[in-house]
């Protein structure tokens, strides 16, 4: 299929398959170059050295040219895919005027390795021509001291704008918004708007699909799409053709609410206002996409306690340490579960089958609890768990736990009966599984709710806490019932 | 903060906080109405009945009016939040002309409960005026027989278009694309394009931010943004001002690649072509947002084996059964782990501390493996694991496992020494943890890779398989070492 396709493709068009091939080639060439350079620098034959260096320099010029033809996002991808030495070499090949845009697209971890070798003036020079909200994003990603140093090296006007963006708390619409936008008075004629746009032709902001309509005190009045501007008569006023009730945001709204509104109402851009309803910025759909992408990418990592986005090539020691808090927590919960078992060592010696069977009660309970957990976390994310729904969810999860506890407890009991020919042991394990399913249902609903209520991210850590509970309680219930009924 | 804000808000503007309040009110009213109606229908006093029904009818008319003012996405949210009886009542209150748009926004599970009471003709009437790709989406979500019935009740022309969209495999750009778009010849003058748009004013497709430029045989030539159309002279041709190398897709490209391209290149829309590079459709950013949202929402559920999106109010028995495949798999893996322990019952009787300690080796190994797993799954999703990166990742994860195995194995050994005063037992558990960390690192890298290589979703099931391995191997290594060195 791919072969047939390729024949028809006009090579000048950036179909993503070709971009991928091209990117892969460049990554490969850069990696090899770095290795060769390493070899040359170690070689002692000076003549060979000079020739090799000439060849290398020519190759580098070619690579620089290919990189220059890439979209900044593709250059960022190439840099992220390279090992540290090759990455530094490649970074030198990126044209200075592209570097700012590349830094915007790159992950925080790789950003920090790139700027590690740059002086504050160099960084400032690279990011100076970006929009002030983008500069603010970058400065916020730098180590605090360095960010401050860079900031003081910008123009005074830029500094003020960047500082005002930085003053909004992380996760608020204010911190995410774009401060460059086109606004017009609602009583302007469409032909005047057209003239304004043509005059500003060369410095219009990106993604300019909507123009914000304001009154004389800059209060939000409506939104004028380019389509409305195109399709109506030039003699009409903005107010006559604009959308009067656009979705808008306050600077202190949460980014996640803005993201949800974009998804729901299919927005391309939306105005941001201050408490006096004066327009201070806008949010565009491309920023929303980036936001969703970042959240989705980090979700899997947050679940296992890795909140920082880890550079694939970060030093081993640092990566190992990143995992310590989680390991420490896990050691602690495992220790508690182990102490629960320790309390029952007497009965285990009498009936060793208990040791063999107990992990099943714990493990199956943990897994069923994680299913409830996933449903509740999704319900919370979708904002669908009001008090009435919660009661219903609780009842439902308990009913499911009861049904499944009976069905699978029965199955486990039957298995035990076949293996050990001990009817009482079979009854005990069946009852223990049912009870642990109830623990799992309660934990699966309550843990994420509690984390959410206390303003914590329910994705992070809820699974460890749940598993700790179903493990400890599973062992306790099973060994406890065994102590009561089997000895 | 909210109070201050509210005073300044013009009530006519749909700021999302007000939408939420308004939605919550309507959900509450509808839920109560359903309960009241239930009570009235049970009451035996006929007089009271008539009065109550009159009141109810008036309330319903008011509710219908409020619903009519909502965005279809908000109506969908209300319906999803209601219990089945209230949901059916509310659905009757939605105006017929809004129903199609609401069905488009609603989750598949709730969609099926809504159409359960509708005849095929009714469904066809509701969706008839939608765009054909939207009709195809809805038809694909219906049970197969019903979908077929509905399809035969549409106009012939619509039927043909819907069938052609349905013929593209799920997950392909063809199945996702929008078949309504505006295209112009590249040699047309901009003023002609403007005239065309004005003539079609009332039937332009939504989200029309770009016009596709084609040659006389409908081959893709470029993209003309509304901005380019506005800012240039009417006497210029499309070819003079258009973007000549827009990102485009083939119908058989994967949706996930298209989504990645939209994120990366900040696209608002992109043309879709057939193998002959003729334009057959387009993809818009709002469809991409919906796609990302659906993927992100289902990710947590897929991880725990719940692939279907579950209606919060689905019948208990059905929800319980949804979880059975996963429970069966888990029972099986837990059984294997249990049999591993069973093989060592002899030594456990001699040294019962082994039973107490063994779950720690298994549990900590499983957690560390899940961290590696999350990193590899993210790497795969971002397309960042080429052969060179894989080797590096493998080496790195093994180094981390070694460091952390030594550190935390040491900690666990020390704990064991303090508890049991048995130096050999402490050494055995430390060694077992280190070895199980290696198992975890190998499993964390290899399992998702294998699933990916065989075209399976690495998110689904990889964590169960990994935990099964670290459990069984953890027990085996620990009890095995104990057998060799402690008896």
PDB file of C-alpha atoms in Angstrom, chain A residues 182-412:
ATOM      1  CA  UNK A 182      -6.922  41.867  17.345  1.00  0.00           C
ATOM      2  CA  UNK A 183      -9.835  43.802  18.807  1.00  0.00           C
ATOM      3  CA  UNK A 184     -12.169  46.300  17.152  1.00  0.00           C
ATOM      4  CA  UNK A 185     -14.921  48.622  18.368  1.00  0.00           C
ATOM      5  CA  UNK A 186     -18.384  47.124  17.997  1.00  0.00           C
ATOM      6  CA  UNK A 187     -19.635  50.259  16.216  1.00  0.00           C
ATOM      7  CA  UNK A 188     -16.926  50.096  13.530  1.00  0.00           C
ATOM      8  CA  UNK A 189     -17.924  49.377   9.926  1.00  0.00           C
ATOM      9  CA  UNK A 190     -16.744  46.088   8.429  1.00  0.00           C
ATOM     10  CA  UNK A 191     -14.799  47.981   5.758  1.00  0.00           C
ATOM     11  CA  UNK A 192     -12.877  49.760   8.509  1.00  0.00           C
ATOM     12  CA  UNK A 193     -12.057  46.394  10.087  1.00  0.00           C
ATOM     13  CA  UNK A 194     -10.821  45.140   6.719  1.00  0.00           C
ATOM     14  CA  UNK A 195      -8.609  48.213   6.298  1.00  0.00           C
ATOM     15  CA  UNK A 196      -7.216  47.705   9.795  1.00  0.00           C
ATOM     16  CA  UNK A 197      -6.365  44.076   9.067  1.00  0.00           C
ATOM     17  CA  UNK A 198      -4.679  44.926   5.753  1.00  0.00           C
ATOM     18  CA  UNK A 199      -2.648  47.665   7.401  1.00  0.00           C
ATOM     19  CA  UNK A 200      -1.470  45.252  10.104  1.00  0.00           C
ATOM     20  CA  UNK A 201      -0.973  42.492   7.539  1.00  0.00           C
ATOM     21  CA  UNK A 202       2.602  41.762   8.548  1.00  0.00           C
ATOM     22  CA  UNK A 203       2.175  41.758  12.286  1.00  0.00           C
ATOM     23  CA  UNK A 204      -1.102  39.940  12.780  1.00  0.00           C
ATOM     24  CA  UNK A 205      -0.973  37.287  15.506  1.00  0.00           C
ATOM     25  CA  UNK A 206      -1.008  33.596  14.500  1.00  0.00           C
ATOM     26  CA  UNK A 207      -4.251  31.634  14.422  1.00  0.00           C
ATOM     27  CA  UNK A 208      -6.178  34.822  13.878  1.00  0.00           C
ATOM     28  CA  UNK A 209      -9.611  33.335  13.077  1.00  0.00           C
ATOM     29  CA  UNK A 210     -11.699  35.615  15.240  1.00  0.00           C
ATOM     30  CA  UNK A 211     -11.614  39.309  16.021  1.00  0.00           C
ATOM     31  CA  UNK A 212     -12.751  40.456  19.446  1.00  0.00           C
ATOM     32  CA  UNK A 213     -15.364  43.218  19.538  1.00  0.00           C
ATOM     33  CA  UNK A 214     -15.183  45.660  22.462  1.00  0.00           C
ATOM     34  CA  UNK A 215     -16.803  48.908  23.562  1.00  0.00           C
ATOM     35  CA  UNK A 216     -14.872  52.122  24.134  1.00  0.00           C
ATOM     36  CA  UNK A 217     -13.713  50.983  27.582  1.00  0.00           C
ATOM     37  CA  UNK A 218     -12.432  47.679  26.210  1.00  0.00           C
ATOM     38  CA  UNK A 219     -15.306  45.629  27.664  1.00  0.00           C
ATOM     39  CA  UNK A 220     -16.063  42.412  25.804  1.00  0.00           C
ATOM     40  CA  UNK A 221     -19.072  42.817  23.489  1.00  0.00           C
ATOM     41  CA  UNK A 222     -18.811  39.964  21.000  1.00  0.00           C
ATOM     42  CA  UNK A 223     -16.718  38.016  18.509  1.00  0.00           C
ATOM     43  CA  UNK A 224     -16.425  38.602  14.781  1.00  0.00           C
ATOM     44  CA  UNK A 225     -15.253  35.597  12.761  1.00  0.00           C
ATOM     45  CA  UNK A 226     -13.355  36.140   9.532  1.00  0.00           C
ATOM     46  CA  UNK A 227     -16.214  34.341   7.818  1.00  0.00           C
ATOM     47  CA  UNK A 228     -18.727  36.865   9.151  1.00  0.00           C
ATOM     48  CA  UNK A 229     -16.405  39.624   8.000  1.00  0.00           C
ATOM     49  CA  UNK A 230     -16.152  38.106   4.505  1.00  0.00           C
ATOM     50  CA  UNK A 231     -19.777  37.240   3.929  1.00  0.00           C
ATOM     51  CA  UNK A 232     -21.415  40.487   4.970  1.00  0.00           C
ATOM     52  CA  UNK A 233     -21.630  43.891   3.343  1.00  0.00           C
ATOM     53  CA  UNK A 234     -18.746  46.303   4.088  1.00  0.00           C
ATOM     54  CA  UNK A 235     -21.279  48.973   5.117  1.00  0.00           C
ATOM     55  CA  UNK A 236     -22.596  46.937   8.037  1.00  0.00           C
ATOM     56  CA  UNK A 237     -21.258  47.492  11.537  1.00  0.00           C
ATOM     57  CA  UNK A 238     -19.430  44.882  13.587  1.00  0.00           C
ATOM     58  CA  UNK A 239     -22.305  44.793  16.091  1.00  0.00           C
ATOM     59  CA  UNK A 240     -24.777  43.909  13.325  1.00  0.00           C
ATOM     60  CA  UNK A 241     -23.014  40.748  12.212  1.00  0.00           C
ATOM     61  CA  UNK A 242     -20.948  39.582  15.199  1.00  0.00           C
ATOM     62  CA  UNK A 243     -21.709  36.740  17.612  1.00  0.00           C
ATOM     63  CA  UNK A 244     -23.103  38.506  20.679  1.00  0.00           C
ATOM     64  CA  UNK A 245     -22.648  35.755  23.247  1.00  0.00           C
ATOM     65  CA  UNK A 246     -19.246  34.160  22.693  1.00  0.00           C
ATOM     66  CA  UNK A 247     -17.920  31.736  25.304  1.00  0.00           C
ATOM     67  CA  UNK A 248     -15.305  33.641  27.290  1.00  0.00           C
ATOM     68  CA  UNK A 249     -13.065  33.076  30.306  1.00  0.00           C
ATOM     69  CA  UNK A 250     -11.838  35.007  33.311  1.00  0.00           C
ATOM     70  CA  UNK A 251      -8.102  35.044  33.963  1.00  0.00           C
ATOM     71  CA  UNK A 252      -8.646  33.055  37.164  1.00  0.00           C
ATOM     72  CA  UNK A 253     -10.671  30.280  35.515  1.00  0.00           C
ATOM     73  CA  UNK A 254      -8.999  26.897  35.528  1.00  0.00           C
ATOM     74  CA  UNK A 255      -7.223  25.737  32.395  1.00  0.00           C
ATOM     75  CA  UNK A 256      -9.004  22.402  32.620  1.00  0.00           C
ATOM     76  CA  UNK A 257     -12.389  24.130  32.460  1.00  0.00           C
ATOM     77  CA  UNK A 258     -11.269  26.088  29.414  1.00  0.00           C
ATOM     78  CA  UNK A 259     -10.084  22.881  27.762  1.00  0.00           C
ATOM     79  CA  UNK A 260     -13.449  21.243  28.451  1.00  0.00           C
ATOM     80  CA  UNK A 261     -15.285  24.233  26.953  1.00  0.00           C
ATOM     81  CA  UNK A 262     -13.173  24.107  23.769  1.00  0.00           C
ATOM     82  CA  UNK A 263     -13.922  20.401  23.369  1.00  0.00           C
ATOM     83  CA  UNK A 264     -17.591  20.822  24.035  1.00  0.00           C
ATOM     84  CA  UNK A 265     -18.384  23.915  21.988  1.00  0.00           C
ATOM     85  CA  UNK A 266     -15.902  23.298  19.143  1.00  0.00           C
ATOM     86  CA  UNK A 267     -14.203  26.665  19.686  1.00  0.00           C
ATOM     87  CA  UNK A 268     -11.273  27.982  17.657  1.00  0.00           C
ATOM     88  CA  UNK A 269     -10.498  30.858  20.004  1.00  0.00           C
ATOM     89  CA  UNK A 270     -12.085  32.562  22.990  1.00  0.00           C
ATOM     90  CA  UNK A 271     -11.531  35.933  24.675  1.00  0.00           C
ATOM     91  CA  UNK A 272     -10.146  36.206  28.212  1.00  0.00           C
ATOM     92  CA  UNK A 273     -11.365  39.051  30.424  1.00  0.00           C
ATOM     93  CA  UNK A 274     -10.407  40.515  33.791  1.00  0.00           C
ATOM     94  CA  UNK A 275     -12.865  40.983  36.651  1.00  0.00           C
ATOM     95  CA  UNK A 276     -14.212  44.138  34.994  1.00  0.00           C
ATOM     96  CA  UNK A 277     -14.996  42.184  31.832  1.00  0.00           C
ATOM     97  CA  UNK A 278     -12.248  44.015  29.959  1.00  0.00           C
ATOM     98  CA  UNK A 279     -10.483  41.930  27.328  1.00  0.00           C
ATOM     99  CA  UNK A 280      -6.885  41.119  28.306  1.00  0.00           C
ATOM    100  CA  UNK A 281      -6.094  38.144  26.071  1.00  0.00           C
ATOM    101  CA  UNK A 282      -7.382  35.156  24.203  1.00  0.00           C
ATOM    102  CA  UNK A 283      -7.022  31.394  24.150  1.00  0.00           C
ATOM    103  CA  UNK A 284      -6.561  29.580  20.844  1.00  0.00           C
ATOM    104  CA  UNK A 285      -7.316  25.989  19.987  1.00  0.00           C
ATOM    105  CA  UNK A 286      -3.661  25.135  19.298  1.00  0.00           C
ATOM    106  CA  UNK A 287      -2.735  26.012  22.904  1.00  0.00           C
ATOM    107  CA  UNK A 288      -5.648  23.843  24.051  1.00  0.00           C
ATOM    108  CA  UNK A 289      -4.372  20.927  21.946  1.00  0.00           C
ATOM    109  CA  UNK A 290      -0.891  21.277  23.469  1.00  0.00           C
ATOM    110  CA  UNK A 291      -2.416  21.339  26.928  1.00  0.00           C
ATOM    111  CA  UNK A 292      -4.455  18.168  26.327  1.00  0.00           C
ATOM    112  CA  UNK A 293      -1.451  16.432  24.812  1.00  0.00           C
ATOM    113  CA  UNK A 294       0.720  17.235  27.813  1.00  0.00           C
ATOM    114  CA  UNK A 295      -1.924  16.064  30.260  1.00  0.00           C
ATOM    115  CA  UNK A 296      -2.580  12.838  28.349  1.00  0.00           C
ATOM    116  CA  UNK A 297       1.136  12.077  28.091  1.00  0.00           C
ATOM    117  CA  UNK A 298       1.802  12.618  31.759  1.00  0.00           C
ATOM    118  CA  UNK A 299      -1.288  10.719  32.979  1.00  0.00           C
ATOM    119  CA  UNK A 300       0.304   7.270  32.702  1.00  0.00           C
ATOM    120  CA  UNK A 301       3.419   8.546  34.452  1.00  0.00           C
ATOM    121  CA  UNK A 302       1.494  10.270  37.226  1.00  0.00           C
ATOM    122  CA  UNK A 303      -0.322   7.022  37.969  1.00  0.00           C
ATOM    123  CA  UNK A 304       2.964   5.401  38.912  1.00  0.00           C
ATOM    124  CA  UNK A 305       4.302   8.391  40.806  1.00  0.00           C
ATOM    125  CA  UNK A 306       6.538   9.812  38.055  1.00  0.00           C
ATOM    126  CA  UNK A 307       5.268  13.377  37.895  1.00  0.00           C
ATOM    127  CA  UNK A 308       8.294  14.949  36.194  1.00  0.00           C
ATOM    128  CA  UNK A 309       8.529  14.258  32.511  1.00  0.00           C
ATOM    129  CA  UNK A 310      11.669  12.213  32.318  1.00  0.00           C
ATOM    130  CA  UNK A 311      14.194  12.744  29.526  1.00  0.00           C
ATOM    131  CA  UNK A 312      14.803   9.349  27.882  1.00  0.00           C
ATOM    132  CA  UNK A 313      18.534   9.971  28.291  1.00  0.00           C
ATOM    133  CA  UNK A 314      18.613  11.543  31.742  1.00  0.00           C
ATOM    134  CA  UNK A 315      21.511  10.267  33.866  1.00  0.00           C
ATOM    135  CA  UNK A 316      20.795   6.892  35.456  1.00  0.00           C
ATOM    136  CA  UNK A 317      21.381   8.040  39.025  1.00  0.00           C
ATOM    137  CA  UNK A 318      18.932  10.913  38.658  1.00  0.00           C
ATOM    138  CA  UNK A 319      16.287   8.645  37.100  1.00  0.00           C
ATOM    139  CA  UNK A 320      16.799   6.083  39.855  1.00  0.00           C
ATOM    140  CA  UNK A 321      16.300   8.765  42.494  1.00  0.00           C
ATOM    141  CA  UNK A 322      13.123  10.020  40.758  1.00  0.00           C
ATOM    142  CA  UNK A 323      11.549   6.706  41.672  1.00  0.00           C
ATOM    143  CA  UNK A 324      12.520   6.681  45.331  1.00  0.00           C
ATOM    144  CA  UNK A 325       9.509   8.421  46.912  1.00  0.00           C
ATOM    145  CA  UNK A 326       7.201   5.899  45.240  1.00  0.00           C
ATOM    146  CA  UNK A 327       9.409   2.973  46.232  1.00  0.00           C
ATOM    147  CA  UNK A 328       9.558   4.198  49.812  1.00  0.00           C
ATOM    148  CA  UNK A 329       5.768   4.480  49.970  1.00  0.00           C
ATOM    149  CA  UNK A 330       5.454   1.026  48.467  1.00  0.00           C
ATOM    150  CA  UNK A 331       7.951  -0.477  50.900  1.00  0.00           C
ATOM    151  CA  UNK A 332       5.928   1.011  53.739  1.00  0.00           C
ATOM    152  CA  UNK A 333       2.563  -0.337  52.549  1.00  0.00           C
ATOM    153  CA  UNK A 334       4.085  -3.737  51.770  1.00  0.00           C
ATOM    154  CA  UNK A 335       5.586  -3.754  55.245  1.00  0.00           C
ATOM    155  CA  UNK A 336       2.186  -3.132  56.825  1.00  0.00           C
ATOM    156  CA  UNK A 337       0.663  -5.978  54.813  1.00  0.00           C
ATOM    157  CA  UNK A 338       3.570  -8.179  55.833  1.00  0.00           C
ATOM    158  CA  UNK A 339       3.053  -7.350  59.516  1.00  0.00           C
ATOM    159  CA  UNK A 340      -0.621  -8.330  59.153  1.00  0.00           C
ATOM    160  CA  UNK A 341       0.512 -11.756  57.971  1.00  0.00           C
ATOM    161  CA  UNK A 342       3.122 -11.850  60.740  1.00  0.00           C
ATOM    162  CA  UNK A 343       0.345 -11.639  63.316  1.00  0.00           C
ATOM    163  CA  UNK A 344      -1.044 -14.916  61.980  1.00  0.00           C
ATOM    164  CA  UNK A 345       2.185 -16.906  61.750  1.00  0.00           C
ATOM    165  CA  UNK A 346       0.848 -19.351  64.363  1.00  0.00           C
ATOM    166  CA  UNK A 347      -2.057 -20.505  62.232  1.00  0.00           C
ATOM    167  CA  UNK A 348      -0.009 -20.569  59.022  1.00  0.00           C
ATOM    168  CA  UNK A 349       2.331 -23.111  60.595  1.00  0.00           C
ATOM    169  CA  UNK A 350      -0.699 -25.256  61.418  1.00  0.00           C
ATOM    170  CA  UNK A 351      -2.239 -24.921  57.957  1.00  0.00           C
ATOM    171  CA  UNK A 352       0.374 -24.004  55.345  1.00  0.00           C
ATOM    172  CA  UNK A 353      -2.242 -23.915  52.564  1.00  0.00           C
ATOM    173  CA  UNK A 354      -3.209 -20.510  53.958  1.00  0.00           C
ATOM    174  CA  UNK A 355       0.159 -19.089  52.865  1.00  0.00           C
ATOM    175  CA  UNK A 356      -0.367 -20.502  49.404  1.00  0.00           C
ATOM    176  CA  UNK A 357      -3.875 -19.164  49.000  1.00  0.00           C
ATOM    177  CA  UNK A 358      -3.693 -15.756  50.684  1.00  0.00           C
ATOM    178  CA  UNK A 359      -2.051 -13.852  47.792  1.00  0.00           C
ATOM    179  CA  UNK A 360      -5.009 -14.746  45.553  1.00  0.00           C
ATOM    180  CA  UNK A 361      -7.503 -13.027  47.863  1.00  0.00           C
ATOM    181  CA  UNK A 362      -5.294  -9.934  47.986  1.00  0.00           C
ATOM    182  CA  UNK A 363      -4.466  -9.776  44.273  1.00  0.00           C
ATOM    183  CA  UNK A 364      -7.983 -10.323  42.892  1.00  0.00           C
ATOM    184  CA  UNK A 365      -9.354  -7.774  45.361  1.00  0.00           C
ATOM    185  CA  UNK A 366      -6.759  -5.233  44.251  1.00  0.00           C
ATOM    186  CA  UNK A 367      -7.593  -5.654  40.599  1.00  0.00           C
ATOM    187  CA  UNK A 368     -11.326  -5.341  41.036  1.00  0.00           C
ATOM    188  CA  UNK A 369     -10.790  -2.221  43.145  1.00  0.00           C
ATOM    189  CA  UNK A 370      -8.678  -0.695  40.391  1.00  0.00           C
ATOM    190  CA  UNK A 371     -11.597  -1.088  37.978  1.00  0.00           C
ATOM    191  CA  UNK A 372     -13.905   0.843  40.291  1.00  0.00           C
ATOM    192  CA  UNK A 373     -11.136   3.400  40.732  1.00  0.00           C
ATOM    193  CA  UNK A 374     -10.801   3.955  36.966  1.00  0.00           C
ATOM    194  CA  UNK A 375     -14.561   4.535  36.633  1.00  0.00           C
ATOM    195  CA  UNK A 376     -14.653   7.008  39.512  1.00  0.00           C
ATOM    196  CA  UNK A 377     -11.596   8.905  38.241  1.00  0.00           C
ATOM    197  CA  UNK A 378     -13.218   9.212  34.832  1.00  0.00           C
ATOM    198  CA  UNK A 379     -16.480  10.351  36.404  1.00  0.00           C
ATOM    199  CA  UNK A 380     -14.572  13.024  38.332  1.00  0.00           C
ATOM    200  CA  UNK A 381     -12.692  14.153  35.229  1.00  0.00           C
ATOM    201  CA  UNK A 382     -15.979  14.476  33.324  1.00  0.00           C
ATOM    202  CA  UNK A 383     -17.596  16.298  36.226  1.00  0.00           C
ATOM    203  CA  UNK A 384     -20.385  13.733  36.300  1.00  0.00           C
ATOM    204  CA  UNK A 385     -20.369  12.839  39.981  1.00  0.00           C
ATOM    205  CA  UNK A 386     -22.853  15.079  41.790  1.00  0.00           C
ATOM    206  CA  UNK A 387     -24.227  13.964  45.199  1.00  0.00           C
ATOM    207  CA  UNK A 388     -27.138  12.027  43.612  1.00  0.00           C
ATOM    208  CA  UNK A 389     -24.861  10.257  41.125  1.00  0.00           C
ATOM    209  CA  UNK A 390     -22.409   9.435  43.903  1.00  0.00           C
ATOM    210  CA  UNK A 391     -25.026   7.641  45.959  1.00  0.00           C
ATOM    211  CA  UNK A 392     -26.072   5.717  42.892  1.00  0.00           C
ATOM    212  CA  UNK A 393     -22.477   4.881  41.993  1.00  0.00           C
ATOM    213  CA  UNK A 394     -21.803   3.650  45.501  1.00  0.00           C
ATOM    214  CA  UNK A 395     -24.873   1.396  45.503  1.00  0.00           C
ATOM    215  CA  UNK A 396     -24.027   0.117  42.060  1.00  0.00           C
ATOM    216  CA  UNK A 397     -20.399  -0.693  42.826  1.00  0.00           C
ATOM    217  CA  UNK A 398     -21.444  -2.542  45.993  1.00  0.00           C
ATOM    218  CA  UNK A 399     -24.026  -4.542  44.072  1.00  0.00           C
ATOM    219  CA  UNK A 400     -21.426  -5.439  41.453  1.00  0.00           C
ATOM    220  CA  UNK A 401     -18.946  -6.363  44.183  1.00  0.00           C
ATOM    221  CA  UNK A 402     -21.581  -8.610  45.764  1.00  0.00           C
ATOM    222  CA  UNK A 403     -22.441 -10.376  42.512  1.00  0.00           C
ATOM    223  CA  UNK A 404     -18.833 -10.786  41.461  1.00  0.00           C
ATOM    224  CA  UNK A 405     -17.782 -11.710  44.983  1.00  0.00           C
ATOM    225  CA  UNK A 406     -20.342 -14.529  44.985  1.00  0.00           C
ATOM    226  CA  UNK A 407     -19.495 -15.693  41.453  1.00  0.00           C
ATOM    227  CA  UNK A 408     -15.704 -15.522  41.671  1.00  0.00           C
ATOM    228  CA  UNK A 409     -15.577 -16.334  45.373  1.00  0.00           C
ATOM    229  CA  UNK A 410     -17.534 -19.446  44.427  1.00  0.00           C
ATOM    230  CA  UNK A 411     -15.057 -20.239  41.668  1.00  0.00           C
ATOM    231  CA  UNK A 412     -12.109 -19.742  43.994  1.00  0.00           C
TER     232      UNK A 412
END
